[in-house]
PDB file of C-alpha atoms and ligand atoms in Angstrom:
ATOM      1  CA  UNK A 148      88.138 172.953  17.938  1.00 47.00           C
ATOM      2  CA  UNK A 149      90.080 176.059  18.893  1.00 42.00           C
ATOM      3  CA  UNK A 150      93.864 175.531  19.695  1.00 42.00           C
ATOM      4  CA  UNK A 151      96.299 177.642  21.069  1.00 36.00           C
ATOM      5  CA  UNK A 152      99.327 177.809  19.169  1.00 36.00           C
ATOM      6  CA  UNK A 153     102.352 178.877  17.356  1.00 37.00           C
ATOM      7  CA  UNK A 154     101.637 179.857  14.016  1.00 40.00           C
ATOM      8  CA  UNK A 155     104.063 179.907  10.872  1.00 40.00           C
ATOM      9  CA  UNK A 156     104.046 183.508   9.639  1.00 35.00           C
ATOM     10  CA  UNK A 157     105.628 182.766   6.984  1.00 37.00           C
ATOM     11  CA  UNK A 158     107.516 179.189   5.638  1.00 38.00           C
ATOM     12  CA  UNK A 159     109.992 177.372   8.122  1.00 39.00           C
ATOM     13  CA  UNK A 160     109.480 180.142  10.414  1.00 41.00           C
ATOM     14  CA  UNK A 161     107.845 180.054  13.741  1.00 39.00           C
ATOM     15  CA  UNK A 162     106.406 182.829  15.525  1.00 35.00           C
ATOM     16  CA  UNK A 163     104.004 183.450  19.002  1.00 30.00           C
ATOM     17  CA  UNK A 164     100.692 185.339  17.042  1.00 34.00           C
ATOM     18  CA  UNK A 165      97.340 184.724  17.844  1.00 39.00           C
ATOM     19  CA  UNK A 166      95.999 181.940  16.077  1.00 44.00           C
ATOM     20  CA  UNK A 167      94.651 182.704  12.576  1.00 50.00           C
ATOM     21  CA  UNK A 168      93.769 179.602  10.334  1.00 57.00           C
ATOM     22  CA  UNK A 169      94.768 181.821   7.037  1.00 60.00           C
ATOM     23  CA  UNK A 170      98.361 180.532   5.789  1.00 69.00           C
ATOM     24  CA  UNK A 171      99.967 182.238   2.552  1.00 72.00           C
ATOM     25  CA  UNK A 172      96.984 181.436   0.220  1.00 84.00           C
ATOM     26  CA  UNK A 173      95.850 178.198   1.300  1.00 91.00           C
ATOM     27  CA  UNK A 174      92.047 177.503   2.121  1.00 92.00           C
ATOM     28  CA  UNK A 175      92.142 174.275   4.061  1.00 95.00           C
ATOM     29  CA  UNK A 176      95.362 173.867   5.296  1.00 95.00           C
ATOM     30  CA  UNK A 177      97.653 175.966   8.166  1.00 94.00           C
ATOM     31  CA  UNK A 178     100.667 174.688  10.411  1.00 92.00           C
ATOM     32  CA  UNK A 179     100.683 175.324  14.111  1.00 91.00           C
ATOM     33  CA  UNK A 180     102.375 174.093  17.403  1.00 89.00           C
ATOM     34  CA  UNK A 181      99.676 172.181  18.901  1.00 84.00           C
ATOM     35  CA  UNK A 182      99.810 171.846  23.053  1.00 79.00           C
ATOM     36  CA  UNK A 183      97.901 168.385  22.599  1.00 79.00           C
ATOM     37  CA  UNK A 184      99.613 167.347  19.720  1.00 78.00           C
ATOM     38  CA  UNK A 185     102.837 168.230  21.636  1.00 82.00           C
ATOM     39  CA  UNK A 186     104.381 169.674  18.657  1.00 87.00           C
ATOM     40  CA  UNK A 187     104.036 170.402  14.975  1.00 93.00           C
ATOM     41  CA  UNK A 188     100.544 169.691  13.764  1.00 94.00           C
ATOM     42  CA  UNK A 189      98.989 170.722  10.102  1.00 96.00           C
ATOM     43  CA  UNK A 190      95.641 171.540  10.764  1.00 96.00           C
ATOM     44  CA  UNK A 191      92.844 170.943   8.312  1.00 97.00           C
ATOM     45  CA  UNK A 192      90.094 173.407   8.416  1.00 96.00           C
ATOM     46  CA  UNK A 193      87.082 172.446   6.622  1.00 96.00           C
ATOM     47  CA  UNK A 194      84.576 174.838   7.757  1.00 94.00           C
ATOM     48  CA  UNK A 195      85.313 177.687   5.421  1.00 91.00           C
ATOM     49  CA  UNK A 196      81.770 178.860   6.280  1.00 90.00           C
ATOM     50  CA  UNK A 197      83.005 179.286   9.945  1.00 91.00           C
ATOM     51  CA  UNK A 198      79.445 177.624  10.883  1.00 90.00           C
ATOM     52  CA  UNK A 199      79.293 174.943  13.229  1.00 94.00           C
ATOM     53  CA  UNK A 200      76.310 173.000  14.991  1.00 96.00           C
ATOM     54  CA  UNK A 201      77.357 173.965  18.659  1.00 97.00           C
ATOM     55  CA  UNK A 202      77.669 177.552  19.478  1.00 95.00           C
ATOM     56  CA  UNK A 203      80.214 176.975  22.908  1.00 97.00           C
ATOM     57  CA  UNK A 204      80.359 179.625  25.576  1.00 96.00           C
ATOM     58  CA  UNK A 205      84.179 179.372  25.282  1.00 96.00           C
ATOM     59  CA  UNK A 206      84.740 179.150  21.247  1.00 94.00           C
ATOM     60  CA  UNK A 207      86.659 181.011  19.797  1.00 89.00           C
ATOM     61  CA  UNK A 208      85.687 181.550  16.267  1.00 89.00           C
ATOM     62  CA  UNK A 209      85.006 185.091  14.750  1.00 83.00           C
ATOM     63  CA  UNK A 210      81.674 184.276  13.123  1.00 83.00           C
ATOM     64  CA  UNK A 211      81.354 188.028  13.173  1.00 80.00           C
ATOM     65  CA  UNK A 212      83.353 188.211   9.775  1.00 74.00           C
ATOM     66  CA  UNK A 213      82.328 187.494   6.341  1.00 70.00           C
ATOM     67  CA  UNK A 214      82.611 183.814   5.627  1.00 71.00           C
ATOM     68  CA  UNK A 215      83.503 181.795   2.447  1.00 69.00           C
ATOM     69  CA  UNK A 216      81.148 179.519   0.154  1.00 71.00           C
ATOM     70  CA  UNK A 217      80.855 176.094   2.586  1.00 72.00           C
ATOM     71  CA  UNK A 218      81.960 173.875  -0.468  1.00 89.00           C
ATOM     72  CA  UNK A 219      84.629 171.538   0.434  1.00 94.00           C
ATOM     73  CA  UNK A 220      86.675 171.238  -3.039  1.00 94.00           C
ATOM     74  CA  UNK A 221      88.839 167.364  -1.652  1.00 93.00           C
ATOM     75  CA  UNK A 222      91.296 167.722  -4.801  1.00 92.00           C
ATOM     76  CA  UNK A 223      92.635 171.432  -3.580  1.00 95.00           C
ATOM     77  CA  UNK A 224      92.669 170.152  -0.170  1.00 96.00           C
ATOM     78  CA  UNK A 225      95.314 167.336  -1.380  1.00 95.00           C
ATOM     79  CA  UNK A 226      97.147 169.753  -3.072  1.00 95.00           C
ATOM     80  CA  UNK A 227      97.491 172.209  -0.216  1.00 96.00           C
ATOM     81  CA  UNK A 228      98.577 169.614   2.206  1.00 96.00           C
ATOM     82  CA  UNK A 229     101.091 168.290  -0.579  1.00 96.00           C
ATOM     83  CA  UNK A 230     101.937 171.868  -1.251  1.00 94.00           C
ATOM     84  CA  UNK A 231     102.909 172.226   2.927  1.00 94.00           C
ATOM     85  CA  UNK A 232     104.436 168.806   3.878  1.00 94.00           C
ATOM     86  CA  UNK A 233     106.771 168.748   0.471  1.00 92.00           C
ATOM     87  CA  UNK A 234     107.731 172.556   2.100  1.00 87.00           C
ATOM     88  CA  UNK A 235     108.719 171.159   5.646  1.00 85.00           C
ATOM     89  CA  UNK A 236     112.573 171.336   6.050  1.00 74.00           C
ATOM     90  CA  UNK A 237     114.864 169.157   7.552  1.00 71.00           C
ATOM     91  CA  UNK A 238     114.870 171.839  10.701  1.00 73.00           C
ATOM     92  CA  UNK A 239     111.344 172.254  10.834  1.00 80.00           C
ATOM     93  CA  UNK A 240     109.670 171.208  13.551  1.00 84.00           C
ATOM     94  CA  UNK A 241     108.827 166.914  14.132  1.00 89.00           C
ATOM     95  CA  UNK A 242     105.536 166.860  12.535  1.00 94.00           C
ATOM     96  CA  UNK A 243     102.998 164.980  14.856  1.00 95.00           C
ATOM     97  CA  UNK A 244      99.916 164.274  13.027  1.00 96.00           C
ATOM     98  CA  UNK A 245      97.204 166.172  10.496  1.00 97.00           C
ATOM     99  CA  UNK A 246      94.777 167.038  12.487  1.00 97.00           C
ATOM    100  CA  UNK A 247      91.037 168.153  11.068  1.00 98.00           C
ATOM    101  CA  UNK A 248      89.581 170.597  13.141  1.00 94.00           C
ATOM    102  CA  UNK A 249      89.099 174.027  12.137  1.00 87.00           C
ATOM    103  CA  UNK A 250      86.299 176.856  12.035  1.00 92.00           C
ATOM    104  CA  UNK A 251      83.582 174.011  12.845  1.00 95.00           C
ATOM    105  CA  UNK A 252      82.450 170.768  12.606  1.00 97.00           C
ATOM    106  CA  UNK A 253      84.635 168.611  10.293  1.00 97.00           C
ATOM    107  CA  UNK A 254      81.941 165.829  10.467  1.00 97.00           C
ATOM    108  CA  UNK A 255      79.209 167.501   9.253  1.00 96.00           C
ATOM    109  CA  UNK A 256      81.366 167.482   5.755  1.00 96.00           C
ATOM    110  CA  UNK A 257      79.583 164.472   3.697  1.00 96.00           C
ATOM    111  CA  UNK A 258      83.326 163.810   2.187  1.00 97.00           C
ATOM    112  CA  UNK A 259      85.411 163.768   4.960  1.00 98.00           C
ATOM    113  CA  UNK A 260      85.982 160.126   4.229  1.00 98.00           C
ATOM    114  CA  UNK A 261      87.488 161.405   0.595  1.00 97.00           C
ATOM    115  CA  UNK A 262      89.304 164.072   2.009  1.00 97.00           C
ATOM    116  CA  UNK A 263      91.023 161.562   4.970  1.00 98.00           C
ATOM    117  CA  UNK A 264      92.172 159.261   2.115  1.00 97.00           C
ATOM    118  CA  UNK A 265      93.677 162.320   0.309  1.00 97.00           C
ATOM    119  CA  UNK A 266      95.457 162.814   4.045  1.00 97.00           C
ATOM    120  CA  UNK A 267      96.706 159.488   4.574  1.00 97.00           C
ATOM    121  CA  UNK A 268      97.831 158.879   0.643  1.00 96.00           C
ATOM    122  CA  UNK A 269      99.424 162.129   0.936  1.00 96.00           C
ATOM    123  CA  UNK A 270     101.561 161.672   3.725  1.00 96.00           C
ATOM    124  CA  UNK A 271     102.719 158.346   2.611  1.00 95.00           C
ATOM    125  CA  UNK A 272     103.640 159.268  -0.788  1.00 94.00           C
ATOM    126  CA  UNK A 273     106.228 161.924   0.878  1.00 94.00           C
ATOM    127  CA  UNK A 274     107.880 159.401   3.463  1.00 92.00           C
ATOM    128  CA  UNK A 275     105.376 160.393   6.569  1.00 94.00           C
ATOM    129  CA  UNK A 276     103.284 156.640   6.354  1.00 93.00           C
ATOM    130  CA  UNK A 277     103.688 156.587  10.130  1.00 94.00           C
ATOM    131  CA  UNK A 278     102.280 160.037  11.108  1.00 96.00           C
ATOM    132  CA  UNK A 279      98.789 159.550  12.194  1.00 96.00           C
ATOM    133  CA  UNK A 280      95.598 161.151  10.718  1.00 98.00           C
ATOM    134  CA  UNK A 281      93.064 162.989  13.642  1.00 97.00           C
ATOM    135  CA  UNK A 282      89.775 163.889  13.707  1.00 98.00           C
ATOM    136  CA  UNK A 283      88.686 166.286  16.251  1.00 97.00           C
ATOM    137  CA  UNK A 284      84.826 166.277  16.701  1.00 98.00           C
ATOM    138  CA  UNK A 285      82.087 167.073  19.000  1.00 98.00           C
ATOM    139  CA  UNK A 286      80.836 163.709  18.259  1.00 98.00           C
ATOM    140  CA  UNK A 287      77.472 164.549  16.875  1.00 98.00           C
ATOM    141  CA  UNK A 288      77.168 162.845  13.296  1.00 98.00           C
ATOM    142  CA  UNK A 289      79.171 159.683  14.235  1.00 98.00           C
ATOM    143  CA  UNK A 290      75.632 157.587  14.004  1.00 98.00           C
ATOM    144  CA  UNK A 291      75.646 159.409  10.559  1.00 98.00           C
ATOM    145  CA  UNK A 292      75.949 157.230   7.065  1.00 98.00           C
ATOM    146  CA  UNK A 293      78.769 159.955   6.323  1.00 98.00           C
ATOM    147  CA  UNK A 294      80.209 159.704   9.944  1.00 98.00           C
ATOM    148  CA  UNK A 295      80.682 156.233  10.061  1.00 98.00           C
ATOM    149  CA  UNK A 296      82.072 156.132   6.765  1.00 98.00           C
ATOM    150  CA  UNK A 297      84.146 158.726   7.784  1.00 98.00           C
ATOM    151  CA  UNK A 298      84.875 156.529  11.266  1.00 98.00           C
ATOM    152  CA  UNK A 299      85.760 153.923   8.911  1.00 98.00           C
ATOM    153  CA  UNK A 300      88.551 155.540   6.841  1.00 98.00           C
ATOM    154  CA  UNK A 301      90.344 156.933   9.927  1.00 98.00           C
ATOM    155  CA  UNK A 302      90.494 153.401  11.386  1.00 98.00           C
ATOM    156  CA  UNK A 303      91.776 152.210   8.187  1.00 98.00           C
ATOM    157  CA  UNK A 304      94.339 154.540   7.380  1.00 97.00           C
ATOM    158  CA  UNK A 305      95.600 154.160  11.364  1.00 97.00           C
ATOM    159  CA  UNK A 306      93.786 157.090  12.669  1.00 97.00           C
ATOM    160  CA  UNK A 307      92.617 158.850  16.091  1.00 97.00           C
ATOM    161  CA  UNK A 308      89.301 161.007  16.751  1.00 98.00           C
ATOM    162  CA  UNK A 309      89.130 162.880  19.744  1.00 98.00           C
ATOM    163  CA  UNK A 310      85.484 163.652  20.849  1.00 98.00           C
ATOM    164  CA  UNK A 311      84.494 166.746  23.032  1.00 98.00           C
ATOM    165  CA  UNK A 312      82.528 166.076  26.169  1.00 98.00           C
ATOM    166  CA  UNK A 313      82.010 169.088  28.411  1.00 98.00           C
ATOM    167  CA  UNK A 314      79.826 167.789  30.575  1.00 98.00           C
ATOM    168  CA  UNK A 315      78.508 164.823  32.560  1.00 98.00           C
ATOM    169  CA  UNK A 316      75.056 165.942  32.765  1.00 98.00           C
ATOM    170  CA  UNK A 317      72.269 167.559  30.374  1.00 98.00           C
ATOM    171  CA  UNK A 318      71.749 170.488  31.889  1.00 98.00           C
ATOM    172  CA  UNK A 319      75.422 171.565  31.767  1.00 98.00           C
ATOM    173  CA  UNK A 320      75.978 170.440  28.177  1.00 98.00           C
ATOM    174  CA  UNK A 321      73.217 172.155  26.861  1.00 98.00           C
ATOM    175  CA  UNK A 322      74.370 175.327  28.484  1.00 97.00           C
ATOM    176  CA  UNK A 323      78.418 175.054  27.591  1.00 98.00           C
ATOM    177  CA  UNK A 324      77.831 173.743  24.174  1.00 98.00           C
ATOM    178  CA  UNK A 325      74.632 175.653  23.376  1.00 97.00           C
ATOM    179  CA  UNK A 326      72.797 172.315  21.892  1.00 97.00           C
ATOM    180  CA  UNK A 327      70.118 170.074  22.292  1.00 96.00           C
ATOM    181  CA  UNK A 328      71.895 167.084  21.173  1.00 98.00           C
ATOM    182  CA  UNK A 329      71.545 164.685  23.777  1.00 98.00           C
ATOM    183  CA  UNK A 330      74.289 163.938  25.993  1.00 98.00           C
ATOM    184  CA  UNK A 331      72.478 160.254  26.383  1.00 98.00           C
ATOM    185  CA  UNK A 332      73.032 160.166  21.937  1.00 98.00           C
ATOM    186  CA  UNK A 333      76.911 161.552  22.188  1.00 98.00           C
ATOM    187  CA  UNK A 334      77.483 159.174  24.874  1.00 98.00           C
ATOM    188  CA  UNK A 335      76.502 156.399  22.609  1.00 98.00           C
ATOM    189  CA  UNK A 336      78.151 157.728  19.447  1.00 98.00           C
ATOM    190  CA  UNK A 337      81.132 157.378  21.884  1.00 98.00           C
ATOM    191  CA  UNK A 338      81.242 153.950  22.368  1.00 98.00           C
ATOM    192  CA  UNK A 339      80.401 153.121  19.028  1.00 98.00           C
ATOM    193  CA  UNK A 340      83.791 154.812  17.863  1.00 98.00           C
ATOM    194  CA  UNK A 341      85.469 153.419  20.550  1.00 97.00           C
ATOM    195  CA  UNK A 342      84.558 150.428  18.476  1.00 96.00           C
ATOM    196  CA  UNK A 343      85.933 151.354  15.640  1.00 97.00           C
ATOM    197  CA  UNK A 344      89.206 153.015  16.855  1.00 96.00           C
ATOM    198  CA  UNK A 345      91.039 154.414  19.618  1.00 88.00           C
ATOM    199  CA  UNK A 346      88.956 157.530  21.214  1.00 97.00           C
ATOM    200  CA  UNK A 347      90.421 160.394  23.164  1.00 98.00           C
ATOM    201  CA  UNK A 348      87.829 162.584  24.494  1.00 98.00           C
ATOM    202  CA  UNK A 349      88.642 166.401  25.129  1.00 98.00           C
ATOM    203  CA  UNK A 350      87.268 167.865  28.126  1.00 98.00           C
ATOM    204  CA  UNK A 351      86.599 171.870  28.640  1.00 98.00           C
ATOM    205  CA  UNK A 352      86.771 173.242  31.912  1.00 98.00           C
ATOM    206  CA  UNK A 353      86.733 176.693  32.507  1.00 97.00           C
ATOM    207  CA  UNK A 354      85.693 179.905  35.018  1.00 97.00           C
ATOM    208  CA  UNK A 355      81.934 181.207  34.519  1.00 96.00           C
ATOM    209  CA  UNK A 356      82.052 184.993  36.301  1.00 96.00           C
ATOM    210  CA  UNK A 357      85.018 184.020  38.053  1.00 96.00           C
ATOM    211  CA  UNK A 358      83.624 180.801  39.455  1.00 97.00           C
ATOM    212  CA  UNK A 359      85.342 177.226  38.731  1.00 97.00           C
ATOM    213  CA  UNK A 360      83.357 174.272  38.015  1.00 98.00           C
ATOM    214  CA  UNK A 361      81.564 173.158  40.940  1.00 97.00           C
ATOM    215  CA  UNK A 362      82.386 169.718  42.714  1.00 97.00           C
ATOM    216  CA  UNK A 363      79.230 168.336  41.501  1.00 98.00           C
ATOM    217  CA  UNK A 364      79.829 169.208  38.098  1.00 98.00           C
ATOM    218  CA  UNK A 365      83.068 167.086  38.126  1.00 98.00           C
ATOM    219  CA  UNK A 366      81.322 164.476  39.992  1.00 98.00           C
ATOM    220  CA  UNK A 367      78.649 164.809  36.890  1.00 98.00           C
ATOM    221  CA  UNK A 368      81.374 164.191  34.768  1.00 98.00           C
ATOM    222  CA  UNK A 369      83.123 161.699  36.337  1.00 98.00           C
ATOM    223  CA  UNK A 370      79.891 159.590  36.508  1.00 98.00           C
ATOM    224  CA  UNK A 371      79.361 159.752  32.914  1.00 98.00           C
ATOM    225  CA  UNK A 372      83.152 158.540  31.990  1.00 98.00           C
ATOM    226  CA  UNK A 373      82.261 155.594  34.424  1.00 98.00           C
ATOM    227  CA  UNK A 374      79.045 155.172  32.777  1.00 98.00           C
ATOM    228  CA  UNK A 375      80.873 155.241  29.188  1.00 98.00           C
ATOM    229  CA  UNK A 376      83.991 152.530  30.637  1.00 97.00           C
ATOM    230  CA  UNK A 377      81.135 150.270  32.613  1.00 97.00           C
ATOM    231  CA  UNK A 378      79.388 150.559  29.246  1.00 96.00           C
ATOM    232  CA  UNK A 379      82.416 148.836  27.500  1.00 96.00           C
ATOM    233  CA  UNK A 380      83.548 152.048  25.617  1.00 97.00           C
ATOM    234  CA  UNK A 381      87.755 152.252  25.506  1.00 95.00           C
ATOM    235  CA  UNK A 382      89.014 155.379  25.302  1.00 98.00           C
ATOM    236  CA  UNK A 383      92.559 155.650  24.722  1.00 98.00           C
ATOM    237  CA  UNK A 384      92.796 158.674  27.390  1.00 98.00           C
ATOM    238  CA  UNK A 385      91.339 162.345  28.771  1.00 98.00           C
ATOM    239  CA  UNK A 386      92.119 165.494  28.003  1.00 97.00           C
ATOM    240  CA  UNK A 387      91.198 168.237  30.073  1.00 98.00           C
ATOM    241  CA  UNK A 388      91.680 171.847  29.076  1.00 95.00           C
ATOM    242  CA  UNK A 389      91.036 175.257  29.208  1.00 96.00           C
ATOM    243  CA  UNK A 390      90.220 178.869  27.582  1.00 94.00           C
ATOM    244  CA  UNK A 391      93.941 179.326  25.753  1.00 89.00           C
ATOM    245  CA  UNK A 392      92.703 182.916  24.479  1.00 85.00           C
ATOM    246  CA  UNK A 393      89.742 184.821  25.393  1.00 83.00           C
ATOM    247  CA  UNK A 394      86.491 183.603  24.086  1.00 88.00           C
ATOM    248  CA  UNK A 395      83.956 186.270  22.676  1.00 84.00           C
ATOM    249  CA  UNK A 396      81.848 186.032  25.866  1.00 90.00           C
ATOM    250  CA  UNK A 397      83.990 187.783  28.301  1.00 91.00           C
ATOM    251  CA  UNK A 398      82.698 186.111  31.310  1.00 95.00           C
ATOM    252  CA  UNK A 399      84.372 182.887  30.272  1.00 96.00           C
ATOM    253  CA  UNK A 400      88.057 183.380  31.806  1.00 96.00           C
ATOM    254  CA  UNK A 401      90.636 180.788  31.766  1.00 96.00           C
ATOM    255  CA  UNK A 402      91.314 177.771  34.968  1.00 97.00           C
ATOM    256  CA  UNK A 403      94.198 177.630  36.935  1.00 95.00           C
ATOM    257  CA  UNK A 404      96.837 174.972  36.224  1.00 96.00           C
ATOM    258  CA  UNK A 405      96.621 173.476  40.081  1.00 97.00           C
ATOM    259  CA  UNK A 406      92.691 172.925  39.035  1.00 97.00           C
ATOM    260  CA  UNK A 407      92.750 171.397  35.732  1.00 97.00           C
ATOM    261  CA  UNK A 408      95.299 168.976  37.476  1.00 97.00           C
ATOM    262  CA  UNK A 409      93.200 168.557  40.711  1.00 98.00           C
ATOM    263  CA  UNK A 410      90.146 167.716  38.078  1.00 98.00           C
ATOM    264  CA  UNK A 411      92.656 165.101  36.594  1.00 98.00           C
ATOM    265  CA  UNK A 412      94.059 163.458  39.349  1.00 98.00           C
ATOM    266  CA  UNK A 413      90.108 162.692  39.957  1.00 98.00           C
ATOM    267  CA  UNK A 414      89.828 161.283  36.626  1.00 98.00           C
ATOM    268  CA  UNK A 415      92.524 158.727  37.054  1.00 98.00           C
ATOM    269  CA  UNK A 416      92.008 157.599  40.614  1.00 98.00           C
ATOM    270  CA  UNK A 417      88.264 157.932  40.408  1.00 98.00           C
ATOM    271  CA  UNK A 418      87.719 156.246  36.652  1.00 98.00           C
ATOM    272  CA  UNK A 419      91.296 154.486  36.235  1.00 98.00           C
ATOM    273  CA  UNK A 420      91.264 156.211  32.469  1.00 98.00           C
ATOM    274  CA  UNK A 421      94.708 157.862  31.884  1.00 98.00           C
ATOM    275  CA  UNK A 422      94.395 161.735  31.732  1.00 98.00           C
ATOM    276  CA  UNK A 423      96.384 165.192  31.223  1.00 97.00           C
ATOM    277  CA  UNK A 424      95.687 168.653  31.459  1.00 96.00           C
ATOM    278  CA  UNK A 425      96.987 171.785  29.458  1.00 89.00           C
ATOM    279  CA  UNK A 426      96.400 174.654  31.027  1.00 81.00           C
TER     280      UNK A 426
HETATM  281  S1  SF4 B 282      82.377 172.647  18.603  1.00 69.70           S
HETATM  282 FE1  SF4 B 282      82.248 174.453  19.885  1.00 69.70          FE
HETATM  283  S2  SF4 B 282      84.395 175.166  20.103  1.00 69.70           S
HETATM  284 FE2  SF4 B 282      84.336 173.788  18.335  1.00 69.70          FE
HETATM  285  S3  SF4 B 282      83.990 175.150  16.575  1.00 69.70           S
HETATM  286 FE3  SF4 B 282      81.961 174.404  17.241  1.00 69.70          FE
HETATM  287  S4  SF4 B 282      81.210 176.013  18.623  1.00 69.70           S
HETATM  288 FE4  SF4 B 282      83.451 176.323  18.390  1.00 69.70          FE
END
């Protein structure tokens, strides 16, 4: 769920620093200028553990540091993001959305439903009803009670989730996202939430020892979004990206911006889905 950024160093001030997900002395909540978001986003980081059930080649979480107790505490949460959003100026930034991403998994939180409603009442009791609440997930605990509940909220309160898919086969997924989820299981947990509410799915591609992605793993991937549309699934569009700072595995180097958008312009003439890159 990594993000390359502008971060506020301190309030109504913007500045280029490497991404750090500590603001002032908030636990949940930091500002940054999100490339996806295209513009100001207020992140929601619920992972204070920094633990997360994929370990991706290209993450970039320090999971070499000491972490804090996992307990999500909702209530501080709504006061932090009341704290930031009653702190925006008139000539801050247009705020885009809240986004929950963070250290890990937000979806592996059992009250991410309670902590969405906290989101969404928050940002209509300061004026910002039509600012949309986002989920970003790899999509593995959507067939969970506490996913779909989760699911559930978003789509009431007028939400997105974006869901990660790296990879169009097993073999690949396994080895970029370090699981052994099934890529048959996330594909369904995709259309499910497609049937729920709009899906955007966020797509990783990236050098391995210098090498891009190999035709047939785009034509791997490309089968499997025509599996997902032929399967009924909408999703609301594609995102392809890559490595915005280095990972920890230094063999993982970032893709040119003429092959991200050569790996889109396959995804829209080959699958008809509408798609961007940010390189
Ligand atoms: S899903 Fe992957 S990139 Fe996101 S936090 Fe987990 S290990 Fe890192």
């Amino acid at each position: 769920m990594c993000e390359e950024c502008l971060v506020f160093t301190q309030r109504s001030q913007l500045s280029t620093v490497r991404h750090s997900r500590a603001y002032g002395h908030f636990s949940y909540i930091y500002p940054v200028i999100s490339r996806r978001s295209r513009g100001l986003s207020i992140g929601v980081n619920l992972s204070l553990d920094n633990r997360c059930n994929y370990n991706c080649i290209y993450c970039e979480v320090d999971r070499s540091a000491p972490a804090a107790a996992a307990q999500v505490d909702p209530e501080a949460l709504g006061q932090e993001l009341y704290q930031m959003l009653s702190d925006l100026s008139p000539h801050s930034p247009a705020l885009r959305d809240v986004t929950f991403a963070g250290n890990g998994e937000p979806m592996a939180v059992r009250c991410l439903d309670h902590c969405i409603d906290l989101a969404a009442d928050t940002l209509d009791a300061l004026g910002f009803a039509d600012i949309p609440v986002v989920v970003i997930t790899n999509g593995t605990f959507i067939h969970r009670p506490w996913g779909k509940r989760a699911l559930a909220r978003l789509a009431a309160a007028g939400g997105e989730v974006w869901i990660k898919l790296d990879a169009g086969d097993q073999e690949r997924m396994t080895r970029i996202n370090s699981t052994l989820f099934p890529l048959e299981k996330l594909e369904e947990n995709i259309f499910d939430a497609s049937r729920v509410l709009p899906v955007t799915l966020q797509s990783m591609f990236m050098k391995r020892w210098g090498q891009p992605p190999s035709d047939e793993a785009v034509d791997r991937y490309i089968g499997c979004l025509n599996r997902l549309t032929e399967a009924g699934a909408v999703i609301a569009g594609v995102q392809v990206y890559t490595v915005a700072r280095q990972p920890r595995l230094s063999h993982i180097t970032a893709l040119d911006a003429p092959a991200l958008e050569a790996i889109v312009s396959r995804i829209r003439t080959e699958t008809g889905l509408p798609a961007a890159s940010f390189a």
